[in-house]
Coordinates of N, CA and C in Angstrom, one line a residue:
M1 N 117.8 134.2 94.5 CA 117.9 133.7 95.9 C 118.0 132.2 95.8
K2 N 119.0 131.6 96.6 CA 119.1 130.2 96.7 C 118.5 129.7 98.0
T3 N 117.5 128.8 97.8 CA 116.8 128.2 99.0 C 117.1 126.7 99.0
V4 N 117.5 126.2 100.1 CA 117.8 124.8 100.3 C 116.8 124.2 101.2
I5 N 116.3 123.0 100.8 CA 115.5 122.1 101.7 C 116.5 121.0 102.2
I6 N 116.7 120.9 103.5 CA 117.6 119.9 104.0 C 117.1 118.5 103.9
K7 N 117.9 117.7 103.3 CA 117.5 116.3 103.1 C 118.1 115.5 104.2
Y8 N 117.2 114.8 105.0 CA 117.6 114.0 106.1 C 116.7 112.8 106.4
N9 N 116.1 112.3 105.3 CA 115.3 111.1 105.4 C 114.1 111.3 106.3
A10 N 113.5 112.5 106.3 CA 112.2 112.7 107.0 C 111.2 112.9 106.0
G11 N 110.0 112.5 106.3 CA 108.9 112.5 105.4 C 108.3 113.9 105.1
N12 N 107.4 114.0 104.2 CA 106.6 115.2 103.9 C 107.3 116.3 103.1
V13 N 108.5 115.9 102.5 CA 109.3 116.8 101.7 C 108.5 117.2 100.5
Q14 N 107.8 116.3 99.8 CA 107.1 116.6 98.6 C 106.1 117.7 98.8
S15 N 105.4 117.7 100.0 CA 104.5 118.8 100.2 C 105.1 120.1 100.4
V16 N 106.3 120.1 100.9 CA 107.1 121.4 101.0 C 107.5 121.9 99.7
M17 N 108.0 120.9 98.8 CA 108.4 121.3 97.5 C 107.2 121.9 96.7
Y18 N 106.0 121.2 96.8 CA 104.8 121.7 96.1 C 104.4 123.1 96.6
A19 N 104.5 123.3 97.9 CA 104.2 124.6 98.5 C 105.1 125.7 97.9
L20 N 106.4 125.4 97.8 CA 107.4 126.4 97.2 C 107.1 126.6 95.7
D21 N 106.7 125.5 95.0 CA 106.4 125.6 93.6 C 105.2 126.6 93.5
R22 N 104.2 126.4 94.4 CA 103.0 127.3 94.3 C 103.3 128.8 94.4
I23 N 104.3 129.1 95.2 CA 104.6 130.5 95.4 C 105.8 131.0 94.4
G24 N 106.2 130.0 93.6 CA 107.2 130.4 92.5 C 108.6 130.5 93.0
A25 N 108.9 129.8 94.1 CA 110.2 129.8 94.7 C 111.0 128.6 94.2
S26 N 112.2 128.8 93.7 CA 113.1 127.7 93.3 C 113.9 127.2 94.6
Y27 N 114.3 126.0 94.5 CA 114.9 125.4 95.7 C 115.8 124.2 95.3
L28 N 116.7 123.8 96.2 CA 117.5 122.6 96.0 C 117.3 121.7 97.2
Y29 N 117.1 120.4 97.0 CA 116.9 119.5 98.1 C 118.2 118.7 98.2
T30 N 118.9 118.9 99.4 CA 120.3 118.3 99.5 C 120.6 118.2 101.0
D31 N 121.6 117.3 101.2 CA 122.3 117.2 102.5 C 123.7 117.5 102.4
N32 N 124.1 118.2 101.3 CA 125.5 118.6 101.1 C 125.8 119.9 101.9
E33 N 126.8 119.8 102.7 CA 127.2 120.9 103.6 C 127.5 122.2 102.8
E34 N 128.3 122.1 101.8 CA 128.6 123.3 101.0 C 127.4 124.0 100.4
E35 N 126.5 123.2 99.9 CA 125.2 123.7 99.3 C 124.4 124.4 100.4
I36 N 124.3 123.7 101.5 CA 123.5 124.3 102.7 C 124.1 125.6 103.1
R37 N 125.5 125.6 103.3 CA 126.1 126.8 103.8 C 126.0 128.0 102.9
S38 N 126.0 127.7 101.6 CA 126.0 128.8 100.6 C 124.5 129.2 100.3
A39 N 123.5 128.6 100.9 CA 122.1 129.0 100.6 C 121.8 130.4 101.2
D40 N 120.9 131.1 100.7 CA 120.4 132.3 101.3 C 119.4 132.0 102.3
K41 N 118.6 131.0 102.1 CA 117.5 130.5 103.1 C 117.6 129.0 103.2
V42 N 117.4 128.5 104.4 CA 117.4 127.0 104.6 C 116.1 126.6 105.2
I43 N 115.4 125.6 104.7 CA 114.2 125.0 105.2 C 114.5 123.6 105.7
F44 N 114.1 123.4 107.0 CA 114.4 122.1 107.7 C 113.0 121.5 108.1
P45 N 112.4 120.8 107.1 CA 111.0 120.3 107.3 C 111.1 118.9 107.9
G46 N 109.9 118.2 107.9 CA 109.9 116.8 108.2 C 108.8 116.3 109.0
V47 N 108.5 115.0 108.8 CA 107.6 114.2 109.6 C 108.4 113.0 110.0
G48 N 108.3 112.6 111.2 CA 109.0 111.4 111.6 C 109.2 111.3 113.1
E49 N 110.2 110.5 113.5 CA 110.4 110.1 114.9 C 111.8 110.7 115.3
A50 N 111.8 111.4 116.4 CA 113.0 112.2 116.8 C 114.3 111.4 116.8
S51 N 114.4 110.3 117.4 CA 115.7 109.6 117.6 C 116.2 109.1 116.2
T52 N 115.4 108.6 115.4 CA 115.8 108.2 114.0 C 116.3 109.4 113.2
A53 N 115.6 110.5 113.3 CA 116.0 111.7 112.5 C 117.3 112.2 113.0
M54 N 117.5 112.3 114.4 CA 118.7 112.8 114.9 C 119.9 111.8 114.6
N55 N 119.7 110.5 114.6 CA 120.7 109.6 114.3 C 121.2 109.8 112.9
Y56 N 120.3 110.1 111.9 CA 120.7 110.4 110.6 C 121.5 111.7 110.5
L57 N 121.0 112.7 111.2 CA 121.7 114.0 111.2 C 123.1 113.8 111.7
R58 N 123.3 113.1 112.8 CA 124.6 112.8 113.4 C 125.5 112.1 112.4
K59 N 124.9 111.1 111.7 CA 125.7 110.2 110.8 C 126.3 111.0 109.7
V60 N 125.6 112.0 109.2 CA 126.1 112.8 108.1 C 126.7 114.2 108.5
G61 N 126.7 114.4 109.8 CA 127.3 115.7 110.4 C 126.4 116.9 110.4
L62 N 125.2 116.7 110.0 CA 124.3 117.9 109.9 C 123.9 118.4 111.3
D63 N 124.0 117.6 112.3 CA 123.7 118.0 113.7 C 124.7 119.1 114.1
K64 N 125.8 119.2 113.5 CA 126.8 120.3 113.8 C 126.6 121.5 112.8
V65 N 126.3 121.1 111.6 CA 126.1 122.2 110.5 C 124.9 123.1 110.8
I66 N 123.8 122.5 111.1 CA 122.5 123.3 111.2 C 122.7 124.4 112.3
P67 N 123.1 124.0 113.5 CA 123.2 125.1 114.5 C 124.2 126.2 114.2
S68 N 125.1 125.9 113.3 CA 126.2 126.9 113.0 C 125.8 127.8 111.8
L69 N 124.7 127.6 111.2 CA 124.3 128.4 110.1 C 124.0 129.9 110.5
K70 N 124.3 130.8 109.6 CA 124.2 132.2 109.9 C 123.0 132.8 109.1
Q71 N 122.5 132.1 108.0 CA 121.4 132.6 107.2 C 120.1 132.2 107.9
P72 N 119.0 132.8 107.5 CA 117.7 132.4 108.0 C 117.4 130.9 107.8
V73 N 117.0 130.2 108.9 CA 116.7 128.8 108.9 C 115.3 128.6 109.4
F74 N 114.5 127.8 108.7 CA 113.1 127.6 109.1 C 112.8 126.1 109.3
G75 N 112.6 125.7 110.5 CA 112.3 124.3 110.8 C 110.8 124.1 111.1
T76 N 110.3 123.1 110.5 CA 108.8 122.8 110.7 C 108.6 121.4 111.2
C77 N 107.6 121.3 112.0 CA 107.2 120.0 112.7 C 108.4 119.3 113.3
I78 N 108.8 118.1 112.9 CA 109.9 117.5 113.6 C 111.2 118.3 113.4
G79 N 111.3 119.1 112.4 CA 112.4 120.0 112.2 C 112.5 121.0 113.4
M80 N 111.4 121.5 113.8 CA 111.3 122.4 115.0 C 111.7 121.6 116.2
Q81 N 111.2 120.4 116.4 CA 111.5 119.7 117.6 C 113.0 119.3 117.7
L82 N 113.6 119.0 116.6 CA 115.0 118.7 116.6 C 115.9 119.9 116.8
M83 N 115.4 121.1 116.6 CA 116.1 122.3 116.9 C 116.1 122.6 118.4
C84 N 115.3 121.9 119.2 CA 115.2 122.1 120.6 C 116.3 121.3 121.3
R85 N 116.4 121.4 122.6 CA 117.5 120.7 123.4 C 117.3 119.2 123.5
F86 N 116.1 118.8 123.8 CA 115.8 117.4 124.1 C 114.4 117.1 123.7
S87 N 114.1 115.8 123.3 CA 112.7 115.4 123.1 C 112.5 114.1 123.9
E88 N 111.3 114.1 124.5 CA 110.9 112.9 125.3 C 110.6 111.8 124.4
E89 N 110.5 112.0 123.1 CA 110.3 110.9 122.1 C 111.6 110.1 122.1
N90 N 111.5 108.9 122.7 CA 112.7 108.0 122.8 C 113.9 108.7 123.4
N91 N 113.6 109.6 124.4 CA 114.7 110.3 125.1 C 115.8 110.7 124.2
T92 N 115.5 111.7 123.3 CA 116.5 112.1 122.3 C 117.1 113.4 122.6
E93 N 118.5 113.4 122.6 CA 119.2 114.6 122.7 C 119.2 115.2 121.3
C94 N 118.8 116.5 121.2 CA 118.6 117.2 119.9 C 119.7 118.2 119.8
M95 N 119.5 119.2 118.9 CA 120.6 120.1 118.6 C 120.7 121.3 119.5
G96 N 119.7 121.6 120.3 CA 119.9 122.7 121.4 C 119.9 124.1 120.9
I97 N 119.4 124.4 119.7 CA 119.3 125.7 119.2 C 118.4 126.5 120.1
F98 N 117.3 125.9 120.4 CA 116.3 126.5 121.4 C 116.5 125.7 122.7
D99 N 116.8 126.3 123.8 CA 117.1 125.7 125.0 C 115.8 125.4 125.8
V100 N 115.1 124.4 125.2 CA 113.8 124.0 125.7 C 113.6 122.5 125.4
D101 N 112.9 121.8 126.2 CA 112.6 120.4 126.0 C 111.3 120.1 125.4
V102 N 111.2 119.2 124.5 CA 109.9 118.8 123.8 C 109.3 117.7 124.6
K103 N 108.1 117.9 125.0 CA 107.4 116.9 125.9 C 106.1 116.3 125.2
R104 N 105.8 115.1 125.6 CA 104.6 114.5 125.1 C 103.4 115.1 125.7
F105 N 102.3 115.3 124.9 CA 101.1 115.8 125.5 C 100.6 114.8 126.6
P106 N 100.2 115.4 127.7 CA 99.7 114.5 128.8 C 98.3 113.9 128.4
A107 N 98.1 112.7 128.9 CA 96.8 112.0 128.7 C 95.7 112.7 129.4
V108 N 94.7 113.2 128.7 CA 93.5 113.8 129.3 C 92.3 113.2 128.8
P109 N 91.3 112.8 129.6 CA 90.1 112.2 129.1 C 89.4 113.1 128.1
G110 N 89.0 112.5 126.9 CA 88.3 113.2 125.9 C 89.2 113.9 124.9
M111 N 90.5 114.0 125.1 CA 91.5 114.6 124.2 C 92.4 113.6 123.6
K112 N 92.4 113.5 122.3 CA 93.2 112.5 121.6 C 94.6 113.0 121.4
V113 N 95.5 112.1 121.5 CA 96.9 112.3 121.1 C 97.3 111.3 120.0
P114 N 97.7 111.7 118.9 CA 98.3 113.0 118.5 C 97.2 114.1 118.3
H115 N 97.7 115.3 118.5 CA 97.0 116.5 118.2 C 97.0 116.6 116.6
M116 N 95.8 116.4 116.0 CA 95.8 116.3 114.6 C 94.6 117.1 114.0
G117 N 94.9 118.0 113.1 CA 93.9 118.8 112.5 C 94.2 120.3 112.6
W118 N 93.1 121.1 112.3 CA 93.2 122.5 112.3 C 93.1 123.1 113.7
N119 N 93.9 124.0 114.0 CA 93.8 124.7 115.3 C 94.4 126.2 115.0
N120 N 94.0 127.1 115.9 CA 94.4 128.5 115.7 C 95.7 128.8 116.5
I121 N 96.5 129.7 115.9 CA 97.7 130.2 116.6 C 97.4 131.6 117.0
M122 N 98.1 132.0 118.1 CA 97.8 133.3 118.6 C 99.1 133.9 119.2
D123 N 99.0 135.2 119.6 CA 100.1 135.9 120.3 C 101.3 136.0 119.4
Y124 N 101.1 136.4 118.2 CA 102.2 136.5 117.2 C 103.3 137.6 117.7
K125 N 104.5 137.2 117.6 CA 105.6 138.1 117.9 C 106.8 137.8 116.9
T126 N 106.4 137.6 115.6 CA 107.4 137.3 114.6 C 107.1 137.9 113.3
V127 N 108.1 138.2 112.5 CA 107.9 138.7 111.1 C 107.2 137.6 110.3
L128 N 107.4 136.4 110.6 CA 106.7 135.3 109.8 C 105.2 135.4 109.8
A129 N 104.7 136.0 110.9 CA 103.2 136.2 111.0 C 102.7 137.5 110.4
G130 N 103.6 138.2 109.7 CA 103.1 139.5 109.1 C 102.0 139.2 108.1
D131 N 100.9 140.1 108.2 CA 99.7 140.0 107.4 C 98.8 138.8 107.7
L132 N 99.1 138.0 108.7 CA 98.2 136.9 109.1 C 97.0 137.5 109.9
P133 N 95.8 137.0 109.7 CA 94.7 137.4 110.5 C 94.9 136.9 111.9
D134 N 94.3 137.6 112.9 CA 94.4 137.1 114.3 C 93.8 135.7 114.4
N135 N 94.5 134.9 115.2 CA 94.0 133.5 115.4 C 93.9 132.7 114.2
A136 N 94.9 132.8 113.3 CA 94.9 132.1 112.0 C 94.9 130.6 112.3
Y137 N 94.2 129.9 111.4 CA 94.1 128.4 111.6 C 95.2 127.8 110.7
V138 N 95.9 126.8 111.3 CA 97.0 126.1 110.6 C 96.8 124.6 111.0
Y139 N 97.5 123.7 110.3 CA 97.3 122.3 110.4 C 98.5 121.6 111.2
F140 N 98.1 120.9 112.2 CA 99.0 120.2 113.1 C 98.8 118.7 113.0
V141 N 100.0 118.0 113.2 CA 100.0 116.5 113.4 C 101.2 116.3 114.3
H142 N 100.9 116.1 115.6 CA 102.1 115.9 116.5 C 101.6 115.4 117.9
S143 N 102.4 114.6 118.5 CA 102.2 114.1 119.9 C 103.1 114.7 120.9
Y144 N 104.1 115.5 120.4 CA 105.0 116.1 121.3 C 105.1 117.6 121.0
A145 N 105.4 118.4 121.9 CA 105.4 119.9 121.7 C 106.3 120.5 122.7
A146 N 106.8 121.7 122.3 CA 107.6 122.5 123.1 C 106.7 123.4 124.0
P147 N 106.9 123.5 125.3 CA 106.1 124.4 126.1 C 106.3 125.8 125.7
V148 N 105.4 126.7 126.1 CA 105.6 128.1 125.9 C 106.8 128.5 126.7
C149 N 107.7 129.3 126.1 CA 109.0 129.6 126.7 C 109.5 130.9 126.2
E150 N 110.7 131.3 126.5 CA 111.3 132.6 126.1 C 111.4 132.8 124.6
Y151 N 111.4 131.7 123.9 CA 111.6 131.7 122.4 C 110.3 131.7 121.7
T152 N 109.2 131.5 122.4 CA 107.8 131.4 121.8 C 107.5 132.7 121.1
V153 N 107.1 132.6 119.8 CA 106.7 133.8 119.1 C 105.2 133.6 118.5
A154 N 104.6 132.5 118.8 CA 103.2 132.2 118.5 C 102.9 131.0 119.3
S155 N 101.7 131.0 119.9 CA 101.3 129.8 120.7 C 100.0 129.2 120.2
C156 N 99.7 128.1 120.8 CA 98.4 127.4 120.5 C 98.0 126.6 121.7
E157 N 96.8 126.1 121.7 CA 96.4 125.4 122.9 C 95.7 124.1 122.5
Y158 N 96.2 123.0 123.0 CA 95.6 121.7 122.9 C 96.0 120.9 124.1
V159 N 95.2 120.5 124.9 CA 95.4 119.9 126.2 C 96.0 121.0 127.2
L160 N 97.0 121.7 126.7 CA 97.7 122.8 127.4 C 98.3 123.7 126.4
P161 N 98.6 124.9 126.8 CA 99.3 125.9 125.9 C 100.7 125.3 125.5
F162 N 101.0 125.5 124.2 CA 102.3 125.1 123.7 C 102.8 126.1 122.7
S163 N 104.1 126.0 122.3 CA 104.7 126.8 121.3 C 104.3 126.4 119.9
A164 N 103.6 127.2 119.2 CA 103.3 126.9 117.8 C 104.5 127.4 116.9
M165 N 105.2 128.4 117.4 CA 106.3 128.9 116.6 C 107.4 129.4 117.6
L166 N 108.7 129.2 117.3 CA 109.8 129.6 118.0 C 110.7 130.5 117.2
Q167 N 111.5 131.4 117.8 CA 112.5 132.1 117.1 C 113.6 132.5 118.0
K168 N 114.8 132.4 117.5 CA 116.0 132.8 118.2 C 117.0 133.2 117.1
D169 N 117.4 134.5 117.1 CA 118.4 135.0 116.2 C 117.9 134.7 114.7
N170 N 118.7 133.9 114.0 CA 118.3 133.6 112.6 C 117.5 132.3 112.4
F171 N 117.2 131.7 113.6 CA 116.4 130.4 113.6 C 115.0 130.6 113.9
Y172 N 114.1 130.2 112.9 CA 112.7 130.3 113.0 C 112.1 128.9 113.0
A173 N 111.0 128.6 113.6 CA 110.5 127.3 113.6 C 108.9 127.3 113.9
A174 N 108.3 126.3 113.3 CA 106.8 126.2 113.4 C 106.5 124.7 113.7
Q175 N 105.7 124.5 114.7 CA 105.3 123.1 115.0 C 104.3 122.6 113.9
F176 N 103.5 123.4 113.3 CA 102.5 123.0 112.4 C 103.1 122.9 111.0
H177 N 102.3 122.4 110.1 CA 102.8 122.2 108.7 C 102.3 123.4 107.8
C178 N 103.2 124.3 107.6 CA 102.9 125.5 106.7 C 102.5 125.0 105.4
E179 N 103.2 124.0 104.9 CA 103.0 123.6 103.5 C 101.6 123.0 103.2
I180 N 100.8 122.7 104.2 CA 99.4 122.2 104.0 C 98.5 123.0 104.9
S181 N 98.8 124.3 105.2 CA 98.0 125.1 106.1 C 97.3 126.2 105.3
G182 N 97.0 126.0 104.1 CA 96.2 126.9 103.3 C 96.9 128.3 103.1
N183 N 96.1 129.3 103.1 CA 96.6 130.7 102.9 C 97.5 131.1 104.0
A184 N 97.2 130.8 105.2 CA 98.0 131.2 106.4 C 99.4 130.6 106.2
G185 N 99.5 129.3 105.9 CA 100.8 128.6 105.8 C 101.6 129.2 104.6
Q186 N 100.9 129.5 103.5 CA 101.6 130.0 102.4 C 102.1 131.4 102.7
K187 N 101.4 132.2 103.5 CA 101.9 133.5 103.8 C 103.1 133.4 104.7
I188 N 103.1 132.5 105.7 CA 104.3 132.3 106.5 C 105.5 131.9 105.7
M189 N 105.3 131.0 104.7 CA 106.4 130.6 103.9 C 106.9 131.8 103.1
E190 N 106.0 132.6 102.5 CA 106.4 133.8 101.8 C 107.2 134.7 102.7
N191 N 106.7 134.9 103.9 CA 107.3 135.9 104.8 C 108.7 135.4 105.1
F192 N 108.9 134.1 105.3 CA 110.2 133.6 105.6 C 111.2 133.8 104.4
L193 N 110.7 133.6 103.2 CA 111.5 133.8 102.0 C 111.9 135.2 101.8
N194 N 111.1 136.1 102.3 CA 111.3 137.6 102.1 C 112.1 138.2 103.3
I195 N 112.5 137.4 104.2 CA 113.4 138.0 105.3 C 114.6 138.6 104.7

């Protein structure tokens, strides 16, 4: 099986590589369109700022490639947000795979933004959550989130309910960092690779 990690100048890629190494999965890290299109599975990870990341994707043409992929694609953290229609982070037009807007968490006394740390996910409706315990804990670091919507396949609550995971056709996404979410994150990565 050929797994590609999309290269687009977003951080945290080493953690994803290490997570794949732990489960014995081989991978290629590239922004080459042919390599991406020929992959069996595509992982679109990242940590960063939406407009900078989208500008790079547009510059190399990946903003058109990613939405046209037919194989399973898994976006995490900023990858998930860029798969949405729009992000309030610097008013960024994104790829529109999921027709939902990413919004900044509202300011609420006693609640810090960014949402950072362990939190539980619930209401699973995805094969990626197969064999996860109810209310599994995963690791989040984000100031923006997609609201619960028709594509939500797992949710979380911080300040307000939001989409922890999205799915539409062959596109899967998680707001949290699977690669550093312990056994739950590892299981989600394994489930994706086994689709």
